Amino acid sequence: MIQFSHVYKTYLGPVHALRNIEFEIDKGEFVFLTGPSGAGKTTLFRMISAYDKPSSGVVRVSGSSIDELNANTVAYFRRKIGVVFQDFKLLKDRTLAENVALPLTVKGHPQKLIDQKVNELLDQLGLSHRKYQYPAQISGGEQQRVAIARALIHQPGVLIADEPTGNLDPQLSEEIMDLLESVNAQGTTVFVATHDHELVRRRAKRVIELAGGQIVRDSR
């Protein structure tokens, strides 16, 4: 499902963001990505979502080689994955329902189908009573759930979440992780970057740890 084979990423400077990264994540796995700031977590996630390409090596996600994607194929590729950002990236001038619907709206799906999927997902996440509100009118935990709903609306095979609990208190963090585990239980591959080592310890999942752009631990 996700495969990195001898991946290096070097930026001008030179800055060696990733060095000989090699791992595989199977379909349906739940994996944590840990490491200090500057370890290379964001670079790695940008490659999975095809916002960056390796300097050398191969990155494959859902059967596609990231290096071979072009302007015509990258949009189709991104339909296979969902991305949850740390700062939510919700549109402030759109209601929660409109934010969740955005991936389907951009693809031109019929409005009746969009409304049905949005209502089902918001109901599943306990947000149906908020759907006509705007991001500024709800809590941080609710905003994160909306961001997850938007990432899931097109039913991706892979969900990556970059510090999804970074701005939340411990109780809300546990609720978000419970939600991600329920998504994983339905067959979605989930890959979560986090600094919260205590949260990782409690969940007892596979952990890939980066330091200095290299994998220093891969424990199942």
PDB file of N, CA, C and O in Angstrom, residues 64-140:
ATOM      1  N   SER A  64       0.832   3.280  -7.337  1.00  0.00           N
ATOM      2  CA  SER A  64       1.389   4.332  -8.193  1.00  0.00           C
ATOM      3  C   SER A  64       2.777   4.734  -7.730  1.00  0.00           C
ATOM      4  O   SER A  64       3.019   4.893  -6.528  1.00  0.00           O
ATOM      5  N   SER A  65       3.678   4.921  -8.673  1.00  0.00           N
ATOM      6  CA  SER A  65       5.006   5.437  -8.368  1.00  0.00           C
ATOM      7  C   SER A  65       4.938   6.954  -8.379  1.00  0.00           C
ATOM      8  O   SER A  65       4.572   7.565  -9.394  1.00  0.00           O
ATOM      9  N   ILE A  66       5.276   7.583  -7.252  1.00  0.00           N
ATOM     10  CA  ILE A  66       5.169   9.042  -7.137  1.00  0.00           C
ATOM     11  C   ILE A  66       6.012   9.741  -8.199  1.00  0.00           C
ATOM     12  O   ILE A  66       5.613  10.761  -8.763  1.00  0.00           O
ATOM     13  N   ASP A  67       7.174   9.194  -8.502  1.00  0.00           N
ATOM     14  CA  ASP A  67       8.085   9.825  -9.454  1.00  0.00           C
ATOM     15  C   ASP A  67       7.518   9.854 -10.869  1.00  0.00           C
ATOM     16  O   ASP A  67       7.919  10.671 -11.691  1.00  0.00           O
ATOM     17  N   GLU A  68       6.578   8.971 -11.168  1.00  0.00           N
ATOM     18  CA  GLU A  68       6.022   8.890 -12.513  1.00  0.00           C
ATOM     19  C   GLU A  68       4.752   9.701 -12.697  1.00  0.00           C
ATOM     20  O   GLU A  68       4.220   9.791 -13.804  1.00  0.00           O
ATOM     21  N   LEU A  69       4.233  10.302 -11.631  1.00  0.00           N
ATOM     22  CA  LEU A  69       3.016  11.103 -11.739  1.00  0.00           C
ATOM     23  C   LEU A  69       3.306  12.419 -12.452  1.00  0.00           C
ATOM     24  O   LEU A  69       4.371  13.009 -12.291  1.00  0.00           O
ATOM     25  N   ASN A  70       2.337  12.886 -13.221  1.00  0.00           N
ATOM     26  CA  ASN A  70       2.462  14.186 -13.882  1.00  0.00           C
ATOM     27  C   ASN A  70       1.201  15.010 -13.616  1.00  0.00           C
ATOM     28  O   ASN A  70       0.309  14.574 -12.868  1.00  0.00           O
ATOM     29  N   ALA A  71       1.111  16.164 -14.234  1.00  0.00           N
ATOM     30  CA  ALA A  71      -0.014  17.059 -13.979  1.00  0.00           C
ATOM     31  C   ALA A  71      -1.358  16.424 -14.320  1.00  0.00           C
ATOM     32  O   ALA A  71      -2.388  16.763 -13.722  1.00  0.00           O
ATOM     33  N   ASN A  72      -1.353  15.494 -15.268  1.00  0.00           N
ATOM     34  CA  ASN A  72      -2.597  14.862 -15.689  1.00  0.00           C
ATOM     35  C   ASN A  72      -3.017  13.704 -14.791  1.00  0.00           C
ATOM     36  O   ASN A  72      -4.200  13.357 -14.740  1.00  0.00           O
ATOM     37  N   THR A  73      -2.058  13.109 -14.091  1.00  0.00           N
ATOM     38  CA  THR A  73      -2.364  11.915 -13.300  1.00  0.00           C
ATOM     39  C   THR A  73      -2.367  12.152 -11.790  1.00  0.00           C
ATOM     40  O   THR A  73      -2.921  11.350 -11.044  1.00  0.00           O
ATOM     41  N   VAL A  74      -1.766  13.251 -11.336  1.00  0.00           N
ATOM     42  CA  VAL A  74      -1.635  13.452  -9.891  1.00  0.00           C
ATOM     43  C   VAL A  74      -2.995  13.688  -9.229  1.00  0.00           C
ATOM     44  O   VAL A  74      -3.237  13.239  -8.102  1.00  0.00           O
ATOM     45  N   ALA A  75      -3.904  14.384  -9.918  1.00  0.00           N
ATOM     46  CA  ALA A  75      -5.220  14.638  -9.331  1.00  0.00           C
ATOM     47  C   ALA A  75      -5.978  13.325  -9.120  1.00  0.00           C
ATOM     48  O   ALA A  75      -6.614  13.129  -8.079  1.00  0.00           O
ATOM     49  N   TYR A  76      -5.891  12.432 -10.095  1.00  0.00           N
ATOM     50  CA  TYR A  76      -6.545  11.123  -9.955  1.00  0.00           C
ATOM     51  C   TYR A  76      -5.906  10.332  -8.823  1.00  0.00           C
ATOM     52  O   TYR A  76      -6.600   9.690  -8.023  1.00  0.00           O
ATOM     53  N   PHE A  77      -4.569  10.398  -8.716  1.00  0.00           N
ATOM     54  CA  PHE A  77      -3.868   9.696  -7.642  1.00  0.00           C
ATOM     55  C   PHE A  77      -4.351  10.160  -6.275  1.00  0.00           C
ATOM     56  O   PHE A  77      -4.580   9.344  -5.367  1.00  0.00           O
ATOM     57  N   ARG A  78      -4.521  11.471  -6.106  1.00  0.00           N
ATOM     58  CA  ARG A  78      -4.887  12.004  -4.796  1.00  0.00           C
ATOM     59  C   ARG A  78      -6.290  11.611  -4.372  1.00  0.00           C
ATOM     60  O   ARG A  78      -6.647  11.769  -3.204  1.00  0.00           O
ATOM     61  N   ARG A  79      -7.086  11.092  -5.293  1.00  0.00           N
ATOM     62  CA  ARG A  79      -8.399  10.584  -4.914  1.00  0.00           C
ATOM     63  C   ARG A  79      -8.277   9.295  -4.107  1.00  0.00           C
ATOM     64  O   ARG A  79      -9.228   8.872  -3.453  1.00  0.00           O
ATOM     65  N   LYS A  80      -7.104   8.666  -4.166  1.00  0.00           N
ATOM     66  CA  LYS A  80      -6.892   7.412  -3.456  1.00  0.00           C
ATOM     67  C   LYS A  80      -6.484   7.635  -2.001  1.00  0.00           C
ATOM     68  O   LYS A  80      -6.439   6.682  -1.228  1.00  0.00           O
ATOM     69  N   ILE A  81      -6.123   8.870  -1.653  1.00  0.00           N
ATOM     70  CA  ILE A  81      -5.633   9.124  -0.301  1.00  0.00           C
ATOM     71  C   ILE A  81      -6.408  10.277   0.341  1.00  0.00           C
ATOM     72  O   ILE A  81      -6.983  11.129  -0.336  1.00  0.00           O
ATOM     73  N   GLY A  82      -6.423  10.265   1.663  1.00  0.00           N
ATOM     74  CA  GLY A  82      -6.987  11.370   2.425  1.00  0.00           C
ATOM     75  C   GLY A  82      -5.888  11.962   3.287  1.00  0.00           C
ATOM     76  O   GLY A  82      -5.047  11.228   3.814  1.00  0.00           O
ATOM     77  N   VAL A  83      -5.887  13.285   3.426  1.00  0.00           N
ATOM     78  CA  VAL A  83      -4.850  13.971   4.197  1.00  0.00           C
ATOM     79  C   VAL A  83      -5.498  14.851   5.262  1.00  0.00           C
ATOM     80  O   VAL A  83      -6.386  15.652   4.958  1.00  0.00           O
ATOM     81  N   VAL A  84      -5.060  14.674   6.511  1.00  0.00           N
ATOM     82  CA  VAL A  84      -5.518  15.507   7.623  1.00  0.00           C
ATOM     83  C   VAL A  84      -4.343  16.352   8.085  1.00  0.00           C
ATOM     84  O   VAL A  84      -3.315  15.819   8.503  1.00  0.00           O
ATOM     85  N   PHE A  85      -4.505  17.662   7.998  1.00  0.00           N
ATOM     86  CA  PHE A  85      -3.429  18.588   8.348  1.00  0.00           C
ATOM     87  C   PHE A  85      -3.521  19.002   9.814  1.00  0.00           C
ATOM     88  O   PHE A  85      -4.609  19.069  10.395  1.00  0.00           O
ATOM     89  N   GLN A  86      -2.376  19.337  10.388  1.00  0.00           N
ATOM     90  CA  GLN A  86      -2.332  19.734  11.797  1.00  0.00           C
ATOM     91  C   GLN A  86      -3.166  20.987  12.057  1.00  0.00           C
ATOM     92  O   GLN A  86      -3.839  21.100  13.073  1.00  0.00           O
ATOM     93  N   ASP A  87      -3.134  21.934  11.118  1.00  0.00           N
ATOM     94  CA  ASP A  87      -3.868  23.189  11.328  1.00  0.00           C
ATOM     95  C   ASP A  87      -5.245  23.166  10.647  1.00  0.00           C
ATOM     96  O   ASP A  87      -5.835  24.203  10.377  1.00  0.00           O
ATOM     97  N   PHE A  88      -5.734  21.973  10.356  1.00  0.00           N
ATOM     98  CA  PHE A  88      -7.089  21.719   9.849  1.00  0.00           C
ATOM     99  C   PHE A  88      -7.290  22.167   8.394  1.00  0.00           C
ATOM    100  O   PHE A  88      -7.865  21.456   7.597  1.00  0.00           O
ATOM    101  N   LYS A  89      -6.857  23.406   8.060  1.00  0.00           N
ATOM    102  CA  LYS A  89      -7.021  23.970   6.712  1.00  0.00           C
ATOM    103  C   LYS A  89      -8.478  23.978   6.258  1.00  0.00           C
ATOM    104  O   LYS A  89      -8.801  23.720   5.097  1.00  0.00           O
ATOM    105  N   LEU A  90      -9.376  24.304   7.188  1.00  0.00           N
ATOM    106  CA  LEU A  90     -10.781  24.475   6.820  1.00  0.00           C
ATOM    107  C   LEU A  90     -10.994  25.859   6.214  1.00  0.00           C
ATOM    108  O   LEU A  90     -10.327  26.825   6.595  1.00  0.00           O
ATOM    109  N   LEU A  91     -11.922  25.961   5.283  1.00  0.00           N
ATOM    110  CA  LEU A  91     -12.232  27.248   4.651  1.00  0.00           C
ATOM    111  C   LEU A  91     -13.180  28.016   5.568  1.00  0.00           C
ATOM    112  O   LEU A  91     -14.292  27.570   5.861  1.00  0.00           O
ATOM    113  N   LYS A  92     -12.732  29.182   6.020  1.00  0.00           N
ATOM    114  CA  LYS A  92     -13.480  29.933   7.025  1.00  0.00           C
ATOM    115  C   LYS A  92     -14.823  30.450   6.529  1.00  0.00           C
ATOM    116  O   LYS A  92     -15.740  30.679   7.329  1.00  0.00           O
ATOM    117  N   ASP A  93     -14.940  30.657   5.210  1.00  0.00           N
ATOM    118  CA  ASP A  93     -16.177  31.211   4.660  1.00  0.00           C
ATOM    119  C   ASP A  93     -17.136  30.136   4.162  1.00  0.00           C
ATOM    120  O   ASP A  93     -18.121  30.428   3.492  1.00  0.00           O
ATOM    121  N   ARG A  94     -16.862  28.873   4.483  1.00  0.00           N
ATOM    122  CA  ARG A  94     -17.739  27.765   4.110  1.00  0.00           C
ATOM    123  C   ARG A  94     -18.285  27.103   5.373  1.00  0.00           C
ATOM    124  O   ARG A  94     -17.593  27.009   6.382  1.00  0.00           O
ATOM    125  N   THR A  95     -19.510  26.627   5.304  1.00  0.00           N
ATOM    126  CA  THR A  95     -20.068  25.889   6.433  1.00  0.00           C
ATOM    127  C   THR A  95     -19.322  24.566   6.592  1.00  0.00           C
ATOM    128  O   THR A  95     -18.566  24.148   5.707  1.00  0.00           O
ATOM    129  N   LEU A  96     -19.566  23.895   7.701  1.00  0.00           N
ATOM    130  CA  LEU A  96     -18.914  22.603   7.915  1.00  0.00           C
ATOM    131  C   LEU A  96     -19.310  21.625   6.816  1.00  0.00           C
ATOM    132  O   LEU A  96     -18.465  20.878   6.308  1.00  0.00           O
ATOM    133  N   ALA A  97     -20.585  21.614   6.453  1.00  0.00           N
ATOM    134  CA  ALA A  97     -21.039  20.712   5.390  1.00  0.00           C
ATOM    135  C   ALA A  97     -20.336  21.030   4.075  1.00  0.00           C
ATOM    136  O   ALA A  97     -19.929  20.119   3.346  1.00  0.00           O
ATOM    137  N   GLU A  98     -20.159  22.296   3.773  1.00  0.00           N
ATOM    138  CA  GLU A  98     -19.493  22.697   2.533  1.00  0.00           C
ATOM    139  C   GLU A  98     -18.019  22.323   2.558  1.00  0.00           C
ATOM    140  O   GLU A  98     -17.448  21.938   1.535  1.00  0.00           O
ATOM    141  N   ASN A  99     -17.385  22.441   3.725  1.00  0.00           N
ATOM    142  CA  ASN A  99     -15.982  22.036   3.846  1.00  0.00           C
ATOM    143  C   ASN A  99     -15.826  20.539   3.600  1.00  0.00           C
ATOM    144  O   ASN A  99     -14.927  20.116   2.871  1.00  0.00           O
ATOM    145  N   VAL A 100     -16.697  19.750   4.207  1.00  0.00           N
ATOM    146  CA  VAL A 100     -16.614  18.300   4.044  1.00  0.00           C
ATOM    147  C   VAL A 100     -16.899  17.904   2.592  1.00  0.00           C
ATOM    148  O   VAL A 100     -16.267  17.003   2.037  1.00  0.00           O
ATOM    149  N   ALA A 101     -17.816  18.604   1.961  1.00  0.00           N
ATOM    150  CA  ALA A 101     -18.230  18.276   0.593  1.00  0.00           C
ATOM    151  C   ALA A 101     -17.198  18.646  -0.456  1.00  0.00           C
ATOM    152  O   ALA A 101     -17.264  18.153  -1.594  1.00  0.00           O
ATOM    153  N   LEU A 102     -16.238  19.491  -0.100  1.00  0.00           N
ATOM    154  CA  LEU A 102     -15.347  20.093  -1.097  1.00  0.00           C
ATOM    155  C   LEU A 102     -14.704  19.089  -2.059  1.00  0.00           C
ATOM    156  O   LEU A 102     -14.714  19.312  -3.279  1.00  0.00           O
ATOM    157  N   PRO A 103     -14.115  17.972  -1.587  1.00  0.00           N
ATOM    158  CA  PRO A 103     -13.487  17.036  -2.544  1.00  0.00           C
ATOM    159  C   PRO A 103     -14.455  16.505  -3.595  1.00  0.00           C
ATOM    160  O   PRO A 103     -14.080  16.308  -4.751  1.00  0.00           O
ATOM    161  N   LEU A 104     -15.710  16.273  -3.195  1.00  0.00           N
ATOM    162  CA  LEU A 104     -16.696  15.768  -4.155  1.00  0.00           C
ATOM    163  C   LEU A 104     -17.214  16.883  -5.052  1.00  0.00           C
ATOM    164  O   LEU A 104     -17.502  16.655  -6.236  1.00  0.00           O
ATOM    165  N   THR A 105     -17.318  18.093  -4.501  1.00  0.00           N
ATOM    166  CA  THR A 105     -17.765  19.237  -5.296  1.00  0.00           C
ATOM    167  C   THR A 105     -16.773  19.524  -6.412  1.00  0.00           C
ATOM    168  O   THR A 105     -17.160  19.764  -7.564  1.00  0.00           O
ATOM    169  N   VAL A 106     -15.481  19.487  -6.071  1.00  0.00           N
ATOM    170  CA  VAL A 106     -14.432  19.743  -7.063  1.00  0.00           C
ATOM    171  C   VAL A 106     -14.486  18.707  -8.176  1.00  0.00           C
ATOM    172  O   VAL A 106     -14.229  19.019  -9.348  1.00  0.00           O
ATOM    173  N   LYS A 107     -14.842  17.479  -7.832  1.00  0.00           N
ATOM    174  CA  LYS A 107     -14.903  16.414  -8.833  1.00  0.00           C
ATOM    175  C   LYS A 107     -16.185  16.438  -9.658  1.00  0.00           C
ATOM    176  O   LYS A 107     -16.336  15.675 -10.603  1.00  0.00           O
ATOM    177  N   GLY A 108     -17.122  17.313  -9.285  1.00  0.00           N
ATOM    178  CA  GLY A 108     -18.340  17.458 -10.073  1.00  0.00           C
ATOM    179  C   GLY A 108     -19.402  16.416  -9.814  1.00  0.00           C
ATOM    180  O   GLY A 108     -20.240  16.148 -10.681  1.00  0.00           O
ATOM    181  N   HIS A 109     -19.415  15.814  -8.621  1.00  0.00           N
ATOM    182  CA  HIS A 109     -20.443  14.831  -8.299  1.00  0.00           C
ATOM    183  C   HIS A 109     -21.820  15.502  -8.217  1.00  0.00           C
ATOM    184  O   HIS A 109     -21.916  16.688  -7.873  1.00  0.00           O
ATOM    185  N   PRO A 110     -22.883  14.764  -8.479  1.00  0.00           N
ATOM    186  CA  PRO A 110     -24.232  15.338  -8.353  1.00  0.00           C
ATOM    187  C   PRO A 110     -24.495  15.822  -6.928  1.00  0.00           C
ATOM    188  O   PRO A 110     -24.086  15.159  -5.960  1.00  0.00           O
ATOM    189  N   GLN A 111     -25.174  16.946  -6.803  1.00  0.00           N
ATOM    190  CA  GLN A 111     -25.396  17.537  -5.489  1.00  0.00           C
ATOM    191  C   GLN A 111     -26.171  16.614  -4.563  1.00  0.00           C
ATOM    192  O   GLN A 111     -25.902  16.564  -3.354  1.00  0.00           O
ATOM    193  N   LYS A 112     -27.116  15.859  -5.108  1.00  0.00           N
ATOM    194  CA  LYS A 112     -27.899  14.940  -4.270  1.00  0.00           C
ATOM    195  C   LYS A 112     -27.000  13.891  -3.628  1.00  0.00           C
ATOM    196  O   LYS A 112     -27.142  13.574  -2.440  1.00  0.00           O
ATOM    197  N   LEU A 113     -26.064  13.351  -4.406  1.00  0.00           N
ATOM    198  CA  LEU A 113     -25.132  12.354  -3.874  1.00  0.00           C
ATOM    199  C   LEU A 113     -24.201  12.988  -2.841  1.00  0.00           C
ATOM    200  O   LEU A 113     -23.922  12.390  -1.798  1.00  0.00           O
ATOM    201  N   ILE A 114     -23.724  14.207  -3.123  1.00  0.00           N
ATOM    202  CA  ILE A 114     -22.850  14.911  -2.183  1.00  0.00           C
ATOM    203  C   ILE A 114     -23.559  15.112  -0.855  1.00  0.00           C
ATOM    204  O   ILE A 114     -23.009  14.820   0.221  1.00  0.00           O
ATOM    205  N   ASP A 115     -24.797  15.606  -0.901  1.00  0.00           N
ATOM    206  CA  ASP A 115     -25.550  15.854   0.328  1.00  0.00           C
ATOM    207  C   ASP A 115     -25.730  14.576   1.130  1.00  0.00           C
ATOM    208  O   ASP A 115     -25.608  14.565   2.366  1.00  0.00           O
ATOM    209  N   GLN A 116     -26.014  13.474   0.440  1.00  0.00           N
ATOM    210  CA  GLN A 116     -26.213  12.202   1.119  1.00  0.00           C
ATOM    211  C   GLN A 116     -24.943  11.755   1.839  1.00  0.00           C
ATOM    212  O   GLN A 116     -24.986  11.370   3.015  1.00  0.00           O
ATOM    213  N   LYS A 117     -23.802  11.817   1.139  1.00  0.00           N
ATOM    214  CA  LYS A 117     -22.541  11.379   1.730  1.00  0.00           C
ATOM    215  C   LYS A 117     -22.122  12.283   2.891  1.00  0.00           C
ATOM    216  O   LYS A 117     -21.632  11.812   3.915  1.00  0.00           O
ATOM    217  N   VAL A 118     -22.297  13.592   2.712  1.00  0.00           N
ATOM    218  CA  VAL A 118     -21.933  14.539   3.770  1.00  0.00           C
ATOM    219  C   VAL A 118     -22.777  14.289   5.010  1.00  0.00           C
ATOM    220  O   VAL A 118     -22.265  14.238   6.139  1.00  0.00           O
ATOM    221  N   ASN A 119     -24.082  14.122   4.837  1.00  0.00           N
ATOM    222  CA  ASN A 119     -24.969  13.893   5.978  1.00  0.00           C
ATOM    223  C   ASN A 119     -24.619  12.600   6.704  1.00  0.00           C
ATOM    224  O   ASN A 119     -24.614  12.556   7.940  1.00  0.00           O
ATOM    225  N   GLU A 120     -24.316  11.549   5.944  1.00  0.00           N
ATOM    226  CA  GLU A 120     -23.956  10.269   6.564  1.00  0.00           C
ATOM    227  C   GLU A 120     -22.687  10.389   7.385  1.00  0.00           C
ATOM    228  O   GLU A 120     -22.600   9.880   8.507  1.00  0.00           O
ATOM    229  N   LEU A 121     -21.693  11.084   6.827  1.00  0.00           N
ATOM    230  CA  LEU A 121     -20.401  11.185   7.504  1.00  0.00           C
ATOM    231  C   LEU A 121     -20.486  12.088   8.735  1.00  0.00           C
ATOM    232  O   LEU A 121     -19.949  11.762   9.803  1.00  0.00           O
ATOM    233  N   LEU A 122     -21.158  13.219   8.611  1.00  0.00           N
ATOM    234  CA  LEU A 122     -21.298  14.115   9.761  1.00  0.00           C
ATOM    235  C   LEU A 122     -22.098  13.449  10.878  1.00  0.00           C
ATOM    236  O   LEU A 122     -21.805  13.641  12.065  1.00  0.00           O
ATOM    237  N   ASP A 123     -23.083  12.653  10.512  1.00  0.00           N
ATOM    238  CA  ASP A 123     -23.859  11.929  11.515  1.00  0.00           C
ATOM    239  C   ASP A 123     -22.978  10.901  12.221  1.00  0.00           C
ATOM    240  O   ASP A 123     -23.018  10.757  13.448  1.00  0.00           O
ATOM    241  N   GLN A 124     -22.146  10.205  11.451  1.00  0.00           N
ATOM    242  CA  GLN A 124     -21.237   9.206  12.012  1.00  0.00           C
ATOM    243  C   GLN A 124     -20.258   9.832  12.992  1.00  0.00           C
ATOM    244  O   GLN A 124     -19.894   9.223  14.008  1.00  0.00           O
ATOM    245  N   LEU A 125     -19.848  11.079  12.722  1.00  0.00           N
ATOM    246  CA  LEU A 125     -18.862  11.751  13.562  1.00  0.00           C
ATOM    247  C   LEU A 125     -19.507  12.645  14.626  1.00  0.00           C
ATOM    248  O   LEU A 125     -18.813  13.390  15.316  1.00  0.00           O
ATOM    249  N   GLY A 126     -20.821  12.566  14.744  1.00  0.00           N
ATOM    250  CA  GLY A 126     -21.513  13.344  15.763  1.00  0.00           C
ATOM    251  C   GLY A 126     -21.533  14.830  15.507  1.00  0.00           C
ATOM    252  O   GLY A 126     -21.554  15.641  16.451  1.00  0.00           O
ATOM    253  N   LEU A 127     -21.574  15.220  14.239  1.00  0.00           N
ATOM    254  CA  LEU A 127     -21.516  16.642  13.889  1.00  0.00           C
ATOM    255  C   LEU A 127     -22.705  17.110  13.052  1.00  0.00           C
ATOM    256  O   LEU A 127     -22.699  18.232  12.545  1.00  0.00           O
ATOM    257  N   SER A 128     -23.713  16.259  12.914  1.00  0.00           N
ATOM    258  CA  SER A 128     -24.830  16.618  12.039  1.00  0.00           C
ATOM    259  C   SER A 128     -25.538  17.889  12.511  1.00  0.00           C
ATOM    260  O   SER A 128     -26.045  18.661  11.692  1.00  0.00           O
ATOM    261  N   HIS A 129     -25.555  18.137  13.823  1.00  0.00           N
ATOM    262  CA  HIS A 129     -26.225  19.331  14.352  1.00  0.00           C
ATOM    263  C   HIS A 129     -25.406  20.600  14.134  1.00  0.00           C
ATOM    264  O   HIS A 129     -25.876  21.700  14.410  1.00  0.00           O
ATOM    265  N   ARG A 130     -24.182  20.438  13.623  1.00  0.00           N
ATOM    266  CA  ARG A 130     -23.309  21.592  13.401  1.00  0.00           C
ATOM    267  C   ARG A 130     -23.136  21.935  11.920  1.00  0.00           C
ATOM    268  O   ARG A 130     -22.410  22.851  11.586  1.00  0.00           O
ATOM    269  N   LYS A 131     -23.762  21.196  11.023  1.00  0.00           N
ATOM    270  CA  LYS A 131     -23.372  21.254   9.615  1.00  0.00           C
ATOM    271  C   LYS A 131     -23.542  22.622   8.963  1.00  0.00           C
ATOM    272  O   LYS A 131     -22.859  22.929   7.989  1.00  0.00           O
ATOM    273  N   TYR A 132     -24.439  23.468   9.488  1.00  0.00           N
ATOM    274  CA  TYR A 132     -24.621  24.787   8.886  1.00  0.00           C
ATOM    275  C   TYR A 132     -23.813  25.872   9.601  1.00  0.00           C
ATOM    276  O   TYR A 132     -23.928  27.049   9.272  1.00  0.00           O
ATOM    277  N   GLN A 133     -23.000  25.458  10.569  1.00  0.00           N
ATOM    278  CA  GLN A 133     -22.139  26.416  11.254  1.00  0.00           C
ATOM    279  C   GLN A 133     -20.815  26.564  10.510  1.00  0.00           C
ATOM    280  O   GLN A 133     -20.488  25.787   9.613  1.00  0.00           O
ATOM    281  N   TYR A 134     -20.040  27.577  10.927  1.00  0.00           N
ATOM    282  CA  TYR A 134     -18.745  27.854  10.294  1.00  0.00           C
ATOM    283  C   TYR A 134     -17.616  27.440  11.245  1.00  0.00           C
ATOM    284  O   TYR A 134     -17.823  27.329  12.452  1.00  0.00           O
ATOM    285  N   PRO A 135     -16.415  27.202  10.713  1.00  0.00           N
ATOM    286  CA  PRO A 135     -15.313  26.722  11.557  1.00  0.00           C
ATOM    287  C   PRO A 135     -15.076  27.551  12.818  1.00  0.00           C
ATOM    288  O   PRO A 135     -14.767  26.993  13.875  1.00  0.00           O
ATOM    289  N   ALA A 136     -15.208  28.872  12.721  1.00  0.00           N
ATOM    290  CA  ALA A 136     -14.947  29.731  13.882  1.00  0.00           C
ATOM    291  C   ALA A 136     -15.976  29.535  14.997  1.00  0.00           C
ATOM    292  O   ALA A 136     -15.742  29.963  16.132  1.00  0.00           O
ATOM    293  N   GLN A 137     -17.086  28.889  14.698  1.00  0.00           N
ATOM    294  CA  GLN A 137     -18.158  28.721  15.677  1.00  0.00           C
ATOM    295  C   GLN A 137     -18.076  27.406  16.441  1.00  0.00           C
ATOM    296  O   GLN A 137     -18.913  27.153  17.299  1.00  0.00           O
ATOM    297  N   ILE A 138     -17.078  26.591  16.146  1.00  0.00           N
ATOM    298  CA  ILE A 138     -16.975  25.287  16.814  1.00  0.00           C
ATOM    299  C   ILE A 138     -15.614  25.131  17.486  1.00  0.00           C
ATOM    300  O   ILE A 138     -14.692  25.909  17.234  1.00  0.00           O
ATOM    301  N   SER A 139     -15.484  24.108  18.312  1.00  0.00           N
ATOM    302  CA  SER A 139     -14.256  23.898  19.084  1.00  0.00           C
ATOM    303  C   SER A 139     -13.152  23.302  18.215  1.00  0.00           C
ATOM    304  O   SER A 139     -13.390  22.828  17.093  1.00  0.00           O
ATOM    305  N   GLY A 140     -11.927  23.285  18.760  1.00  0.00           N
ATOM    306  CA  GLY A 140     -10.798  22.704  18.047  1.00  0.00           C
ATOM    307  C   GLY A 140     -10.986  21.225  17.765  1.00  0.00           C
ATOM    308  O   GLY A 140     -10.656  20.733  16.686  1.00  0.00           O
TER     309      GLY A 140
END
